[in-house]
Amino acid sequence: MTTLTNDQIRQLNNYSVYLEPSGSPIFHAKNVENALPIIKLISGAPNDPIAASFFMRRVGMFISMQFYMMTMYDEIWDGPLESIQFFAITEYGNKTISTYIPEEYFREVKDDRAKDIQHVWEHQCFSIIQQLRAQCSISPMTLWENVFGYLLWHYYVFLENPVIAEQAKIDWNLLQDETIWKSFTSKSHLAKYLRGQHPAKLMNTTVRTTCCFSKDIPGLQKCGYCPN
């Protein structure tokens, strides 16, 4: 276990990831497959695929924070799926879902960073995607791209910062590594999304290949990466 600084906690909170629960959890990351009705109710999504996409954007905030913490602080959260818990909250006047994770599961990154990256991709992100796709018909790329947009921004900032750029480049390449991805799925979906382009080349472009449906959620707007 590592003790997080106030700056780290503040960054997590900025992405709706909290170390203290806000009320009673409505579900956790190991029973997402049963959660679509309540996600629809909270978000106002008109159907299951839009609810699944909405929720995956919230999960994407947690996953992006995992890799942010890895590159910036050499730390990562490594707890069981059932300890990733979700709560209903209100943000900017809209009902939404936040993430609670116990601080005790933060640890230092291992010497073999690829193993930690694979763990997050496979056992946290991919596991939730599988649960969502088991309950509704939605493109897996829609769900993956809901994670990648946050990562694209973080690593654009990292790679422009000479203090962290060297480590960021190492991690950015590992995040796309085909060997890591092919251990649990057919290809590197992140590499497909980036098409070999540097993050700086993709900012403010329609980098997505699918729509995330945020425009169909009450109170939200079309995202800036939308191809439609």
Tab-separated table of C-alpha atoms in Angstrom:
chain	number	residue	atom	x	y	z
A	1	MET	CA	0.000	0.000	0.000
A	2	THR	CA	1.108	3.548	-0.728
A	3	THR	CA	-0.260	6.770	0.763
A	4	LEU	CA	-1.599	9.179	-1.833
A	5	THR	CA	-0.825	12.889	-1.687
A	6	ASN	CA	-3.497	15.569	-1.673
A	7	ASP	CA	-2.619	16.364	-5.300
A	8	GLN	CA	-3.162	12.746	-6.310
A	9	ILE	CA	-6.486	12.579	-4.505
A	10	ARG	CA	-7.586	15.834	-6.097
A	11	GLN	CA	-6.715	14.514	-9.568
A	12	LEU	CA	-8.709	11.342	-8.937
A	13	ASN	CA	-11.667	13.387	-7.731
A	14	ASN	CA	-11.497	15.512	-10.885
A	15	TYR	CA	-12.265	12.299	-12.771
A	16	SER	CA	-15.058	11.236	-10.402
A	17	VAL	CA	-12.898	8.625	-8.682
A	18	TYR	CA	-13.131	8.807	-4.898
A	19	LEU	CA	-11.422	7.141	-1.954
A	20	GLU	CA	-14.435	7.617	0.329
A	21	PRO	CA	-17.880	6.212	-0.523
A	22	SER	CA	-20.701	8.686	-1.050
A	23	GLY	CA	-23.641	6.752	0.367
A	24	SER	CA	-24.427	3.141	-0.477
A	25	PRO	CA	-22.989	1.569	-3.650
A	26	ILE	CA	-25.509	0.713	-6.356
A	27	PHE	CA	-23.325	-2.000	-7.935
A	28	HIS	CA	-19.684	-2.978	-8.397
A	29	ALA	CA	-17.394	-3.945	-11.263
A	30	LYS	CA	-18.028	-7.661	-10.915
A	31	ASN	CA	-21.820	-7.423	-11.333
A	32	VAL	CA	-22.071	-4.795	-14.079
A	33	GLU	CA	-23.990	-7.316	-16.173
A	34	ASN	CA	-26.988	-6.788	-13.868
A	35	ALA	CA	-26.705	-3.016	-13.695
A	36	LEU	CA	-28.047	-1.724	-17.047
A	37	PRO	CA	-31.579	-1.002	-15.702
A	38	ILE	CA	-30.234	1.241	-12.943
A	39	ILE	CA	-27.704	2.877	-15.301
A	40	LYS	CA	-30.601	3.737	-17.641
A	41	LEU	CA	-32.606	5.139	-14.742
A	42	ILE	CA	-29.763	7.357	-13.482
A	43	SER	CA	-28.552	8.577	-16.886
A	44	GLY	CA	-31.896	8.921	-18.626
A	45	ALA	CA	-30.538	6.819	-21.509
A	46	PRO	CA	-33.357	5.734	-23.853
A	47	ASN	CA	-32.040	2.194	-24.385
A	48	ASP	CA	-29.477	-0.352	-23.198
A	49	PRO	CA	-26.681	0.337	-25.733
A	50	ILE	CA	-26.720	4.073	-24.962
A	51	ALA	CA	-26.722	3.298	-21.228
A	52	ALA	CA	-23.774	0.919	-21.702
A	53	SER	CA	-21.832	3.556	-23.611
A	54	PHE	CA	-22.623	6.210	-21.005
A	55	PHE	CA	-21.375	3.958	-18.222
A	56	MET	CA	-18.217	2.995	-20.118
A	57	ARG	CA	-17.291	6.668	-20.383
A	58	ARG	CA	-17.404	6.769	-16.582
A	59	VAL	CA	-15.300	3.606	-16.384
A	60	GLY	CA	-12.929	5.253	-18.857
A	61	MET	CA	-12.281	7.985	-16.314
A	62	PHE	CA	-11.126	5.380	-13.802
A	63	ILE	CA	-8.975	3.508	-16.357
A	64	SER	CA	-7.369	6.742	-17.547
A	65	MET	CA	-6.522	7.574	-13.944
A	66	GLN	CA	-4.864	4.185	-13.578
A	67	PHE	CA	-2.415	4.985	-16.371
A	68	TYR	CA	-2.088	8.621	-15.300
A	69	MET	CA	-0.978	7.460	-11.844
A	70	MET	CA	1.356	4.908	-13.400
A	71	THR	CA	3.204	7.401	-15.602
A	72	MET	CA	3.130	10.339	-13.225
A	73	TYR	CA	3.732	8.630	-9.877
A	74	ASP	CA	4.726	4.981	-10.565
A	75	GLU	CA	1.641	3.878	-8.641
A	76	ILE	CA	-1.417	1.876	-9.553
A	77	TRP	CA	-4.632	0.588	-7.976
A	78	ASP	CA	-4.630	-3.220	-7.752
A	79	GLY	CA	-7.695	-4.419	-5.884
A	80	PRO	CA	-10.404	-6.994	-6.660
A	81	LEU	CA	-13.141	-6.087	-9.128
A	82	GLU	CA	-15.799	-6.103	-6.422
A	83	SER	CA	-13.878	-3.310	-4.671
A	84	ILE	CA	-14.474	-0.992	-7.651
A	85	GLN	CA	-17.861	0.323	-6.543
A	86	PHE	CA	-20.222	2.742	-8.223
A	87	PHE	CA	-22.479	5.420	-6.728
A	88	ALA	CA	-25.201	7.723	-8.019
A	89	ILE	CA	-24.216	11.398	-7.709
A	90	THR	CA	-25.081	14.765	-9.247
A	91	GLU	CA	-22.436	16.631	-11.272
A	92	TYR	CA	-23.067	20.030	-12.852
A	93	GLY	CA	-26.777	19.541	-12.314
A	94	ASN	CA	-26.913	16.130	-13.999
A	95	LYS	CA	-27.394	12.734	-12.387
A	96	THR	CA	-24.446	10.464	-13.098
A	97	ILE	CA	-22.264	7.682	-11.696
A	98	SER	CA	-19.025	8.006	-9.724
A	99	THR	CA	-16.404	5.417	-8.792
A	100	TYR	CA	-15.204	4.516	-5.299
A	101	ILE	CA	-11.965	2.574	-4.744
A	102	PRO	CA	-10.376	1.768	-1.349
A	103	GLU	CA	-7.011	3.507	-0.997
A	104	GLU	CA	-5.459	0.414	0.597
A	105	TYR	CA	-5.093	-1.236	-2.828
A	106	PHE	CA	-2.759	1.382	-4.294
A	107	ARG	CA	0.782	0.065	-4.729
A	108	GLU	CA	3.986	0.842	-6.579
A	109	VAL	CA	4.263	-0.233	-10.215
A	110	LYS	CA	6.221	-3.437	-10.787
A	111	ASP	CA	9.574	-3.482	-12.566
A	112	ASP	CA	7.847	-5.172	-15.503
A	113	ARG	CA	5.440	-2.363	-16.381
A	114	ALA	CA	3.921	-4.423	-19.195
A	115	LYS	CA	2.387	-6.812	-16.648
A	116	ASP	CA	0.646	-3.984	-14.836
A	117	ILE	CA	-0.606	-2.485	-18.089
A	118	GLN	CA	-1.942	-5.855	-19.218
A	119	HIS	CA	-3.641	-6.313	-15.846
A	120	VAL	CA	-5.528	-3.029	-16.145
A	121	TRP	CA	-6.499	-3.589	-19.768
A	122	GLU	CA	-7.538	-7.211	-19.326
A	123	HIS	CA	-8.851	-7.665	-15.812
A	124	GLN	CA	-10.377	-4.241	-15.205
A	125	CYS	CA	-11.308	-2.645	-18.546
A	126	PHE	CA	-11.916	-5.700	-20.774
A	127	SER	CA	-13.790	-7.494	-17.994
A	128	ILE	CA	-16.340	-4.678	-17.757
A	129	ILE	CA	-16.649	-4.442	-21.550
A	130	GLN	CA	-17.424	-8.163	-21.729
A	131	GLN	CA	-20.136	-7.807	-19.095
A	132	LEU	CA	-21.779	-4.927	-20.936
A	133	ARG	CA	-21.673	-6.673	-24.312
A	134	ALA	CA	-23.215	-9.796	-22.775
A	135	GLN	CA	-26.323	-7.748	-21.954
A	136	CYS	CA	-26.808	-5.634	-25.079
A	137	SER	CA	-25.757	-5.283	-28.694
A	138	ILE	CA	-23.057	-2.614	-28.890
A	139	SER	CA	-19.828	-2.357	-30.841
A	140	PRO	CA	-16.784	-3.203	-28.704
A	141	MET	CA	-14.959	-0.333	-30.421
A	142	THR	CA	-17.544	2.120	-29.085
A	143	LEU	CA	-16.757	0.984	-25.556
A	144	TRP	CA	-12.977	0.971	-26.052
A	145	GLU	CA	-13.024	4.429	-27.640
A	146	ASN	CA	-14.902	5.704	-24.583
A	147	VAL	CA	-11.705	4.970	-22.643
A	148	PHE	CA	-9.172	6.088	-25.246
A	149	GLY	CA	-10.321	9.712	-25.478
A	150	TYR	CA	-9.225	10.429	-21.905
A	151	LEU	CA	-5.901	8.656	-22.450
A	152	LEU	CA	-5.252	10.618	-25.625
A	153	TRP	CA	-5.540	13.882	-23.716
A	154	HIS	CA	-3.362	12.771	-20.792
A	155	TYR	CA	-0.530	11.501	-22.966
A	156	TYR	CA	-0.687	14.532	-25.230
A	157	VAL	CA	0.013	16.611	-22.109
A	158	PHE	CA	2.657	14.190	-20.804
A	159	LEU	CA	4.561	14.016	-24.094
A	160	GLU	CA	4.698	17.806	-24.289
A	161	ASN	CA	6.231	18.003	-20.798
A	162	PRO	CA	10.031	17.440	-20.824
A	163	VAL	CA	9.986	16.415	-17.154
A	164	ILE	CA	7.783	13.365	-17.786
A	165	ALA	CA	8.036	12.859	-21.567
A	166	GLU	CA	10.593	10.024	-21.509
A	167	GLN	CA	8.558	7.847	-19.150
A	168	ALA	CA	5.352	8.822	-20.927
A	169	LYS	CA	6.751	7.617	-24.259
A	170	ILE	CA	7.666	4.245	-22.748
A	171	ASP	CA	4.211	3.792	-21.222
A	172	TRP	CA	2.393	5.105	-24.312
A	173	ASN	CA	4.134	2.512	-26.469
A	174	LEU	CA	3.349	-0.253	-23.981
A	175	LEU	CA	-0.310	0.777	-23.862
A	176	GLN	CA	-0.530	0.027	-27.597
A	177	ASP	CA	1.680	-3.067	-27.602
A	178	GLU	CA	0.190	-5.871	-29.722
A	179	THR	CA	1.754	-8.580	-27.529
A	180	ILE	CA	-0.075	-7.276	-24.471
A	181	TRP	CA	-3.398	-6.934	-26.264
A	182	LYS	CA	-3.281	-10.283	-28.060
A	183	SER	CA	-3.023	-12.065	-24.720
A	184	PHE	CA	-6.762	-11.380	-24.203
A	185	THR	CA	-8.281	-10.103	-27.477
A	186	SER	CA	-7.714	-10.127	-31.239
A	187	LYS	CA	-5.680	-6.928	-31.690
A	188	SER	CA	-4.535	-3.696	-30.096
A	189	HIS	CA	-7.677	-1.592	-30.228
A	190	LEU	CA	-5.689	1.419	-29.032
A	191	ALA	CA	-3.226	1.094	-31.923
A	192	LYS	CA	-6.182	0.875	-34.327
A	193	TYR	CA	-7.700	4.004	-32.793
A	194	LEU	CA	-4.443	5.985	-33.079
A	195	ARG	CA	-3.579	4.804	-36.619
A	196	GLY	CA	0.111	5.395	-35.946
A	197	GLN	CA	-0.412	9.081	-35.177
A	198	HIS	CA	1.198	11.047	-32.338
A	199	PRO	CA	-1.370	12.383	-29.806
A	200	ALA	CA	-0.561	15.962	-30.835
A	201	LYS	CA	-1.728	15.154	-34.392
A	202	LEU	CA	-5.079	13.844	-33.157
A	203	MET	CA	-6.145	16.576	-30.773
A	204	ASN	CA	-9.235	18.457	-31.944
A	205	THR	CA	-9.854	15.919	-34.715
A	206	THR	CA	-12.625	13.377	-35.258
A	207	VAL	CA	-10.353	10.562	-34.137
A	208	ARG	CA	-13.231	8.288	-33.109
A	209	THR	CA	-14.639	5.762	-35.572
A	210	THR	CA	-17.868	5.301	-33.569
A	211	CYS	CA	-20.341	7.572	-31.788
A	212	CYS	CA	-20.425	7.406	-27.979
A	213	PHE	CA	-24.101	8.582	-27.911
A	214	SER	CA	-23.414	11.283	-25.309
A	215	LYS	CA	-25.684	13.529	-27.404
A	216	ASP	CA	-28.549	11.164	-26.546
A	217	ILE	CA	-28.110	11.533	-22.762
A	218	PRO	CA	-30.152	14.345	-21.150
A	219	GLY	CA	-27.891	17.239	-20.161
A	220	LEU	CA	-24.903	16.078	-22.238
A	221	GLN	CA	-23.642	17.121	-25.673
A	222	LYS	CA	-21.923	15.479	-28.632
A	223	CYS	CA	-18.265	14.870	-27.825
A	224	GLY	CA	-15.515	16.680	-29.733
A	225	TYR	CA	-14.083	13.475	-31.210
A	226	CYS	CA	-17.378	12.292	-32.781
A	227	PRO	CA	-17.217	11.155	-36.445
A	228	ASN	CA	-20.919	11.913	-37.035
